Coordinates of C-alpha atoms and ligand atoms in Angstrom, one line a residue:
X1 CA 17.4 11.0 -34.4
X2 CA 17.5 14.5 -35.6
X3 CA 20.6 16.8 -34.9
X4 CA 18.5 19.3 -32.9
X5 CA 16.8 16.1 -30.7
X6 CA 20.4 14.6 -30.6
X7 CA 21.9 17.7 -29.0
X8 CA 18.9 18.0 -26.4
X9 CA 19.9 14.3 -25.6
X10 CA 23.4 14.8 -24.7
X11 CA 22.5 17.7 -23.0
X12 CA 20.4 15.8 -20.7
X13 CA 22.5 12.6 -20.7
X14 CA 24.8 15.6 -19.0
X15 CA 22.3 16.9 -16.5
X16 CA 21.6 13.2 -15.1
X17 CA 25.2 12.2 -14.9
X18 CA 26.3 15.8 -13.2
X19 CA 26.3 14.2 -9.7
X20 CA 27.1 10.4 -8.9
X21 CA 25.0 9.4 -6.1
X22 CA 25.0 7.2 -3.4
X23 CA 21.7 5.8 -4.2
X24 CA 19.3 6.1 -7.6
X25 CA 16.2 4.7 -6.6
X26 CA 13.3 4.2 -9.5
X27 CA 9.6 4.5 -8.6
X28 CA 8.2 7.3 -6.1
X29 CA 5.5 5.3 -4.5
X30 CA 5.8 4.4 -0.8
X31 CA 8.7 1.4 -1.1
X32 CA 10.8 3.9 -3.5
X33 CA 10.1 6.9 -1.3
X34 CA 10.3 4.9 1.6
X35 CA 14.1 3.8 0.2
X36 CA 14.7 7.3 -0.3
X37 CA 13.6 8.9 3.4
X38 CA 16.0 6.1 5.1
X39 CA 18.5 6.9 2.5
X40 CA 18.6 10.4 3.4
X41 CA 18.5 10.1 7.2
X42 CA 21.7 8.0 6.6
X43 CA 23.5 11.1 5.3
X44 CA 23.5 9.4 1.7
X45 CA 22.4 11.4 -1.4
X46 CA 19.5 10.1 -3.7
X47 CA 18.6 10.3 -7.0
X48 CA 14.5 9.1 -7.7
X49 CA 13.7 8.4 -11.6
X50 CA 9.7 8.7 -11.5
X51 CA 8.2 7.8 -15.4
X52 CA 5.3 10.2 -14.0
X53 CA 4.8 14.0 -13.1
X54 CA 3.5 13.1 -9.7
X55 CA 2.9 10.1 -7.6
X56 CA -0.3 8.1 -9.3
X57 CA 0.2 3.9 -8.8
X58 CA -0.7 1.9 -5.7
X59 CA 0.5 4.1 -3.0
X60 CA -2.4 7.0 -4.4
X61 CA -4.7 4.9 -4.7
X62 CA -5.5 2.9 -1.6
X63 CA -7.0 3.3 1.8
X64 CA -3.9 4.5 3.6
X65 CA -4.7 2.2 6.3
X66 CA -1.0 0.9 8.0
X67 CA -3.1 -2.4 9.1
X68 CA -0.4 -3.5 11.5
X69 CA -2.7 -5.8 13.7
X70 CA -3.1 -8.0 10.4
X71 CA -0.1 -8.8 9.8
X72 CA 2.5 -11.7 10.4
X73 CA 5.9 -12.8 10.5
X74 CA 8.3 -10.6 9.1
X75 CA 5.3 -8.5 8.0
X76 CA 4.6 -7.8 11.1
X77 CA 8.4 -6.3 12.1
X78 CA 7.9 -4.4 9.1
X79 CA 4.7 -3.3 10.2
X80 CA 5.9 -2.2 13.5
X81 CA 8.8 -0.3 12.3
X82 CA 6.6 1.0 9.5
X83 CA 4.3 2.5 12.3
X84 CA 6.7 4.6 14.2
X85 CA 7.8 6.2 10.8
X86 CA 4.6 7.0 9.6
X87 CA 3.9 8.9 12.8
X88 CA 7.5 10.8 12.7
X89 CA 7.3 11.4 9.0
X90 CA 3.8 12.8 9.0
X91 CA 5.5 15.4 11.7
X92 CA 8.4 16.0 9.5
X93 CA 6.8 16.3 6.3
X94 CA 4.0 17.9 7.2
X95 CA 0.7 15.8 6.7
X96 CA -1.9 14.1 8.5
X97 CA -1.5 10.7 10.2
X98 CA -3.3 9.2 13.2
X99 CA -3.3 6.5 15.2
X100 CA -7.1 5.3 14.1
X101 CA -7.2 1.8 15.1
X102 CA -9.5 -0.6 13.5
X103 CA -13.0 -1.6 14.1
X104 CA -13.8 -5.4 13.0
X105 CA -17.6 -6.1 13.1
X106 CA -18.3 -9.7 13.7
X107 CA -22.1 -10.6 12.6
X108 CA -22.2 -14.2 12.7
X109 CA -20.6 -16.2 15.4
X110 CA -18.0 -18.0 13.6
X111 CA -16.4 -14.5 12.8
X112 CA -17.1 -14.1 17.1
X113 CA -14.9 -17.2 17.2
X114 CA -11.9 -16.3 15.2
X115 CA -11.8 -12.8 16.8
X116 CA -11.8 -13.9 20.0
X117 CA -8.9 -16.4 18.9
X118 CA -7.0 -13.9 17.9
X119 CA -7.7 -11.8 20.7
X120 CA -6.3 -14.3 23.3
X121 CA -2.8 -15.1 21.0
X122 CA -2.2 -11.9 19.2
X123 CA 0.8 -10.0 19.6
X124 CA -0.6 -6.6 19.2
X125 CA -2.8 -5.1 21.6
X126 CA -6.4 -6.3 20.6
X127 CA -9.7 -6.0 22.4
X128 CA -12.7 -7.9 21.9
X129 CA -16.0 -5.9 22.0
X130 CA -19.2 -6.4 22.9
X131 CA -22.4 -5.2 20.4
X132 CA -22.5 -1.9 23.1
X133 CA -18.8 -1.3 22.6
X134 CA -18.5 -1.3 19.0
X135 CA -21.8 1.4 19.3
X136 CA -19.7 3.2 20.8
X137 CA -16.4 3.4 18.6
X138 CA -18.5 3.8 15.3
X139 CA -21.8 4.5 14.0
X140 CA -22.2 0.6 12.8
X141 CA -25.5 -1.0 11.1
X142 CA -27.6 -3.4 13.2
X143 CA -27.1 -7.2 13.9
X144 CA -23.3 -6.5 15.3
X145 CA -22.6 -9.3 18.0
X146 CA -19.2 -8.0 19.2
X147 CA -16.2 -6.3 17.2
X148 CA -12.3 -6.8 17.2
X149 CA -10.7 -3.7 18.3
X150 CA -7.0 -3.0 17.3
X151 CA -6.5 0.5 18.9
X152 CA -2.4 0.5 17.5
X153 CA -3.5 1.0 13.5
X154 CA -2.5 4.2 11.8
X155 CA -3.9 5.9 8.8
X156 CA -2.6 8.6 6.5
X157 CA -4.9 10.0 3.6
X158 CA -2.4 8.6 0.6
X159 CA -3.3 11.2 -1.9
X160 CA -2.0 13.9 0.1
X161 CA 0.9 11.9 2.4
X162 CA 2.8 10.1 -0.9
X163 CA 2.9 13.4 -2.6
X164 CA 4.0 14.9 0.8
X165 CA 6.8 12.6 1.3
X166 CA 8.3 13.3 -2.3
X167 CA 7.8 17.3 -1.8
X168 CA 9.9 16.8 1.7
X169 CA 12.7 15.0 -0.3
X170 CA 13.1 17.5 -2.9
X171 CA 13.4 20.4 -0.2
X172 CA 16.5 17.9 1.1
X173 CA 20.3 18.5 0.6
X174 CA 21.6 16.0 -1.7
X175 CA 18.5 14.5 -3.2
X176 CA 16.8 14.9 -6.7
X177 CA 13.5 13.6 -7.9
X178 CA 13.9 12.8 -11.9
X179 CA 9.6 13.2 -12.6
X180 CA 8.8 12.4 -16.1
X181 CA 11.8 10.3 -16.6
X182 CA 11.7 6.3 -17.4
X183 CA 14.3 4.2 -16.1
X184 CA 14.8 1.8 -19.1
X185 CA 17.8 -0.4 -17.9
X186 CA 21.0 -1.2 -16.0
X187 CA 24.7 -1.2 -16.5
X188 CA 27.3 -2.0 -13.9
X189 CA 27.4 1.3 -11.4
X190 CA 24.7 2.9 -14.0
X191 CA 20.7 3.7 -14.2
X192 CA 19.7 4.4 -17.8
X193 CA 16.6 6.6 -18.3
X194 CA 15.3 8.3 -20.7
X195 CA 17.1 11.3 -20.0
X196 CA 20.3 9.7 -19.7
X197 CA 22.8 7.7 -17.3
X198 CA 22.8 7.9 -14.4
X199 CA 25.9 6.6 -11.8
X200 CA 25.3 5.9 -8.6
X201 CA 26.7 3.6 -5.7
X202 CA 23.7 1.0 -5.3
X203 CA 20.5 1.2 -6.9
X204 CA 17.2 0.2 -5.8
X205 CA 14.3 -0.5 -8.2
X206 CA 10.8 -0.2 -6.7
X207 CA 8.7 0.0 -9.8
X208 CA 5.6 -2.0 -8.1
X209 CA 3.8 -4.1 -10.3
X210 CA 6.4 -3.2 -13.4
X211 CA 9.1 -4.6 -12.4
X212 CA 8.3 -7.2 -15.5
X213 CA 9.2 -3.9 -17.5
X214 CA 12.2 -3.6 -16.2
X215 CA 13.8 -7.0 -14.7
X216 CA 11.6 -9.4 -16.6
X217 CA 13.4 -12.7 -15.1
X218 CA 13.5 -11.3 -12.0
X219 CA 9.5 -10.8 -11.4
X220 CA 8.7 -13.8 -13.6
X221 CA 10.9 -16.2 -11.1
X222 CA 9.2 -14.5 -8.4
X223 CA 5.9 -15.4 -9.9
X224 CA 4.9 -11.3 -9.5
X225 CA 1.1 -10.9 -10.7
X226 CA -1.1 -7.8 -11.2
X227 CA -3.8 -7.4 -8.7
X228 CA -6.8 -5.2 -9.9
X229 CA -9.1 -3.5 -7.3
X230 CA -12.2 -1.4 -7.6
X231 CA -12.7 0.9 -5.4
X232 CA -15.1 3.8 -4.5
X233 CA -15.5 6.9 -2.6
X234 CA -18.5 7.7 -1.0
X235 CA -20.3 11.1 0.7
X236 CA -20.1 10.9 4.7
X237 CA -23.6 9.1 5.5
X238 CA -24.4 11.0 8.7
X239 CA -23.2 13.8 10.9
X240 CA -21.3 11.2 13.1
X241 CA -17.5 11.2 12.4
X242 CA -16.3 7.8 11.6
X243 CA -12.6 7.3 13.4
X244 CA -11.8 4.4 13.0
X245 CA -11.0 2.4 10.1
X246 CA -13.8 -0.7 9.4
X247 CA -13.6 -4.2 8.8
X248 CA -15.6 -7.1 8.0
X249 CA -15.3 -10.8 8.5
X250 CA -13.8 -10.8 5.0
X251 CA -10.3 -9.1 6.2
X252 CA -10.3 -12.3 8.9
X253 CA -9.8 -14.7 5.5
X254 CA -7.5 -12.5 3.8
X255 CA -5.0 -11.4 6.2
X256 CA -1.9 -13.5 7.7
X257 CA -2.1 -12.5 10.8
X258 CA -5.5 -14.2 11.6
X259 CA -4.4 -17.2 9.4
X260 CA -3.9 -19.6 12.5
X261 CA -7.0 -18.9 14.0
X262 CA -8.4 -22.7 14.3
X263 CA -12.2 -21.8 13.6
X264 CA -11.3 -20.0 10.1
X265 CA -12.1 -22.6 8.0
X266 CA -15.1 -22.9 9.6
X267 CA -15.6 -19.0 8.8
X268 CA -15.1 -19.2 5.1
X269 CA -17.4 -22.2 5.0
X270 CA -20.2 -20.1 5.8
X271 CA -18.7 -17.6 3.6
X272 CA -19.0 -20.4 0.9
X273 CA -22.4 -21.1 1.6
X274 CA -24.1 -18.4 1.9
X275 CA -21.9 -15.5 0.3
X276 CA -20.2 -17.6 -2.6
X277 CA -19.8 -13.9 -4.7
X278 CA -17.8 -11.9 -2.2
X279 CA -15.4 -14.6 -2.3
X280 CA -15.8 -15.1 -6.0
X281 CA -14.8 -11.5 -6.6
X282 CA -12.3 -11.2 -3.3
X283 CA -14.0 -8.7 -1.6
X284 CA -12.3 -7.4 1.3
X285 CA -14.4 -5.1 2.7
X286 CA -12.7 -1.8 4.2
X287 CA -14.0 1.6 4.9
X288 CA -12.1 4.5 6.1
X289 CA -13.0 8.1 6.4
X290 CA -11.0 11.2 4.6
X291 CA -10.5 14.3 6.2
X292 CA -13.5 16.0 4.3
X293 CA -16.1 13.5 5.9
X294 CA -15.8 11.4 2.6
X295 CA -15.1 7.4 2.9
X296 CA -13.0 5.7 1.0
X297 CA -14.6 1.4 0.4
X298 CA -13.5 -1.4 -1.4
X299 CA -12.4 -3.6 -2.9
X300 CA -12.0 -6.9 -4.9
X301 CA -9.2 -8.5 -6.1
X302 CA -9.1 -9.9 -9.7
X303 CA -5.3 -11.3 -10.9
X304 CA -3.7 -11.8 -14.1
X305 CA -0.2 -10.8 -16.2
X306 CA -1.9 -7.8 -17.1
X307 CA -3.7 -5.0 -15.1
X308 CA -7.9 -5.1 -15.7
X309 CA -9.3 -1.8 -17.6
X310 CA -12.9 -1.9 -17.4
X311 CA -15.0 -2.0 -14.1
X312 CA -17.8 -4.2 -13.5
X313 CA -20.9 -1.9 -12.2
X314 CA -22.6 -5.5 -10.2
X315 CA -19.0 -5.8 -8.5
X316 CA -19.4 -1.3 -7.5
X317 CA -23.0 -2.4 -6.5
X318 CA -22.0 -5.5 -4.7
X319 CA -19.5 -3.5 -2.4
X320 CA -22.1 -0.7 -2.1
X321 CA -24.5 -3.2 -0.8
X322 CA -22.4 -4.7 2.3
X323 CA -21.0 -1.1 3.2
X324 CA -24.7 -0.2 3.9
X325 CA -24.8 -2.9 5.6
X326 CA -22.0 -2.5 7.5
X327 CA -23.2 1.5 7.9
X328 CA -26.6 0.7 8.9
X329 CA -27.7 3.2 6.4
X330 CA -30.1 2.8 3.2
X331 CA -28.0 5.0 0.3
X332 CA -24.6 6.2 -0.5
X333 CA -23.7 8.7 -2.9
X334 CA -20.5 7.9 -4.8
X335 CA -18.4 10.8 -5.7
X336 CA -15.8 8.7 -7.3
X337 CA -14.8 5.3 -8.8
X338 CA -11.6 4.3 -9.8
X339 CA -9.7 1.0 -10.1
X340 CA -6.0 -0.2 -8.0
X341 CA -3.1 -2.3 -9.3
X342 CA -1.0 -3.7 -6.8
X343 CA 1.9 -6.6 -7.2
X344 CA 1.0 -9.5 -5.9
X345 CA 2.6 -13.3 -5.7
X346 CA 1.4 -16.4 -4.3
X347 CA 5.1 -17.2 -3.3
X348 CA 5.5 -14.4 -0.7
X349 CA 4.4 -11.3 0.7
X350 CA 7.5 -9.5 -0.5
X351 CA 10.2 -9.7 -3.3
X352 CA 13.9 -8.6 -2.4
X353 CA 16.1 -9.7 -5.1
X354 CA 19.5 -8.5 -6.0
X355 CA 20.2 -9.5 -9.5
X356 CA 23.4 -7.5 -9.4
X357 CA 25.8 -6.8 -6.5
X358 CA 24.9 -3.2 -6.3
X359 CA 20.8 -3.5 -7.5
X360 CA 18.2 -4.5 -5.2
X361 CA 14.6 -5.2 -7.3
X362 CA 12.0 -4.5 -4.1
X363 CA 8.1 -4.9 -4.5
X364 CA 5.7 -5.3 -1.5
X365 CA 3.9 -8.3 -3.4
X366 CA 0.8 -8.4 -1.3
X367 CA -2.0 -5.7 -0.4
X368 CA 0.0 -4.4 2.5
X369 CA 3.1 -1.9 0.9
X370 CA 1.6 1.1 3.2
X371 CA 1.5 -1.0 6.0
X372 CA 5.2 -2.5 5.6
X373 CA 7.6 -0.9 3.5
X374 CA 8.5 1.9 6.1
X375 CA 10.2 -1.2 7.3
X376 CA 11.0 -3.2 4.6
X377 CA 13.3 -0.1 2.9
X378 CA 15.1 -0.3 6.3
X379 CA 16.0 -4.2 6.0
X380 CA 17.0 -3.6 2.1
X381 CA 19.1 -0.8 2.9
X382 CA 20.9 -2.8 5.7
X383 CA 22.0 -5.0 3.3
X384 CA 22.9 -3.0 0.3
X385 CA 26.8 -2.5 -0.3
X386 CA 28.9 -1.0 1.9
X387 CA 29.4 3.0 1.1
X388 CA 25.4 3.0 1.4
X389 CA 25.6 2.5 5.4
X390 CA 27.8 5.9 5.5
X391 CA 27.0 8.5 8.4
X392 CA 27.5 11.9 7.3
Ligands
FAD401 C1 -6.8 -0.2 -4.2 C2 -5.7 -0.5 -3.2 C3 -5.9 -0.6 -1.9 C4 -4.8 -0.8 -1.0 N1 -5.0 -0.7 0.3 C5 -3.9 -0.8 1.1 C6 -4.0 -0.4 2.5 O1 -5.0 0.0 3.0 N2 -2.9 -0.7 3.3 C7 -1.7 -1.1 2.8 O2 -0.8 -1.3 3.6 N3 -1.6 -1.3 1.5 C8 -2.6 -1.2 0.6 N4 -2.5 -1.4 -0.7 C9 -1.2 -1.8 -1.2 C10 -0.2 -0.7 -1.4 O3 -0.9 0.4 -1.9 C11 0.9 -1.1 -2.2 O4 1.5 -2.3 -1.7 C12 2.0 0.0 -2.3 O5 1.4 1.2 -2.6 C13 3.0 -0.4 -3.4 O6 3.9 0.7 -3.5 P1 5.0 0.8 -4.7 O7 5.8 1.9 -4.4 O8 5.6 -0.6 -4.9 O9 4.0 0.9 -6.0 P2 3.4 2.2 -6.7 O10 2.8 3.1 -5.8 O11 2.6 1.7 -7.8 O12 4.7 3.0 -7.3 C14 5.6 2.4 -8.2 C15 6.1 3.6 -9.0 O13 7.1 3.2 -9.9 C16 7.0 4.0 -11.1 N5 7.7 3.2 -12.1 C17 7.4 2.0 -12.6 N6 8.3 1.6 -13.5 C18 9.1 2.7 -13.7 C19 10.2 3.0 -14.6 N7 10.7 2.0 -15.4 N8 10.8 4.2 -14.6 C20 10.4 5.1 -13.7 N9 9.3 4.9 -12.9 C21 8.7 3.7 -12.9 C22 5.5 4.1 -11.3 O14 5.2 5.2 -12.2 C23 5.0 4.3 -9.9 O15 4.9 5.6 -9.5 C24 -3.5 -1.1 -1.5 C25 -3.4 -1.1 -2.9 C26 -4.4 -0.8 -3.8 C27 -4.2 -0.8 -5.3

């Protein structure tokens, strides 16, 4: 290293080590924000390391549908928690977030069968509706035999909430978002980044998908996956606004909480039969419209070690094809395209690991971080070491 880039180094090893902190939290999607926002409320101060100059993983990218009615177990307490907080913290921070709910389409009577299953042991509120009723919630395509209605979901539009969040905590007493910094490793009481050490209390490290970057042993024994998505924006079909968020039979196979339904299997069966691509490429398809009349559809679902680069236009067109379906109308303009990486694991929804006494490793490992980690943040931060539960 040169003299001139060694000075600028200590200099900044300086700056980051100025203030200890209660709390150094690495990643400024939802679960680190989320960490942070609890942290705060607490009375602790914060420290974010972000490797980018704004927020652009999962938590941008997605449908910023809280899909509480899907969800199980402790997903679901997560969910519930995460709920009230998106509704408190859009008032707070500033943004827009709305209790929605979600609109299920059923076409075929098997996915009749699982909704109404669902309906009668859920533990949400849930409505099944007839062909009329679901006329009236959206502007849906023909051959609709009934719909599940889940009037308790709330949405946010991510691109302008995440970013809204992390604006909020920098205007807060005692924290500081690090942007354009890499956390690189861990010592004992210590965050190294690329701009230098940092101390702090506990440490949480919510890098999403890259935790492997960081705690390699950590996400390997978790079995922690990339999940690739395509996804699409579309131009508003029709004057009609479009208030809830949609769903297909698809989300009733890929969510927990309709995983008990007893006629399921019978569902992807005819899935299997007659529609062997959409599971093929894991399409879930969801449809929720942005503030400027634009929807936001997807997606599939491809895994692997590594994140997917290139999209497959068939897999665009294939989406394209069931949401005019869905829409009842004959074209959609796309206005953009981009592609999603999420964590994902077949041995759990979530990963909370504590690798040292003072670091928790948390990653929402499952399609579902904007629907739970409101919550999730406040289970890890229960448990985190002693001077973190401090009032101020
Ligand atoms: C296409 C798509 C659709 C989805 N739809 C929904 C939905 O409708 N509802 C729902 O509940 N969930 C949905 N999800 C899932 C949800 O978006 C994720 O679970 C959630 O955003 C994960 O948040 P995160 O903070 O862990 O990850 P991210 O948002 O990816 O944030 C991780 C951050 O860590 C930073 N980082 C990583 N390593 C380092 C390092 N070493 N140093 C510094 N910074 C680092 C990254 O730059 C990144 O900003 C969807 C996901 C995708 C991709």
């Amino acid at each position: 290293m040169a003299q001139a880039e060694f000075a600028l180094y200590v200099r900044a090893v300086a700056r980051l080590g100025e203030h200890r902190v209660d709390l150094a939290v690495v990643g400024a999607g939802i679960v680190g924000l989320a960490h942070a926002v609890l942290a705060v409320e607490r009375g602790l101060t914060v420290a974010i390391v972000e490797r980018g100059s704004v927020p652009s993983g999962a938590s941008v990218r997605n449908f910023g549908h809280c899909y509480l009615s899907a969800q199980a177990g402790d997903g679901l307490d997560y969910a519930r928690t995460g709920r009230e907080r998106w509704l408190a913290l859009a008032a707070q921070a500033g943004f827009w977030a709305r209790e929605t709910g979600t609109l299920l389409v059923a076409r075929w009577p098997e996915e009749l069968a699982v909704i109404h299953e669902f309906a009668a042991m859920c533990e949400v509120p849930a409505d099944v509706l007839d062909a009329e009723a679901a006329l009236a919630k959206a502007p849906v395509g023909e051959g609709v035999l009934g719909a599940l209605w889940t009037p308790g979901d709330v949405r946010v539009d991510p691109r302008r909430a995440v970013p809204a969040i992390a604006a909020w905590l920098e205007d807060q007493p005692g924290v500081t978002v690090h942007w354009r910094t890499d956390a690189r490793g861990l010592g004992a009481g210590v965050l190294v980044t690329s701009r230098g050490e940092l101390e702090a209390d506990a440490i949480v490290i919510a890098a999403g998908h890259d935790l492997d970057r960081l705690l390699p042993e950590v996400s390997e024994s978790a079995g922690v996956q990339r999940c690739t998505l395509q996804m699409l924006r579309v131009a508003a079909p029709g004057p009609t606004p479009i208030d809830p968020a949609l769903a297909t039979g698809l989300a009733l196979l890929r969510y927990p909480g309709f995983a008990s339904c007893p006629s399921l299997p019978a569902l992807r069966q005819r899935f299997a039969d007659e529609r062997p691509e959409l599971l093929e490429h894991g399409v879930n398809l969801l449809v929720t419209q942005q503030s400027d009349g634009t929807l936001i559809l997807g997606d599939t679902h491809s895994y692997g070690a590594s994140a997917g680069v290139f999209r497959a236009e068939d897999l665009d067109e294939l989406m394209l094809g069931e949401a005019r379906l869905l829409l009842g109308v004959e074209r959609l303009s796309v206005r953009e395209r981009w592609l999603g990486v999420y964590a994902y694991s077949e041995k759990g929804q979530f990963l909370v690991s504590r690798p040292e006494a003072n670091v928790s490793a948390v990653s929402v490992t499952s399609g579902v971080g904007m629907t739970t980690a409101l919550g999730l943040a406040e289970r890890v931060l229960d448990d985190l070491p002693h001077r973190v539960h401090a009032v101020v």
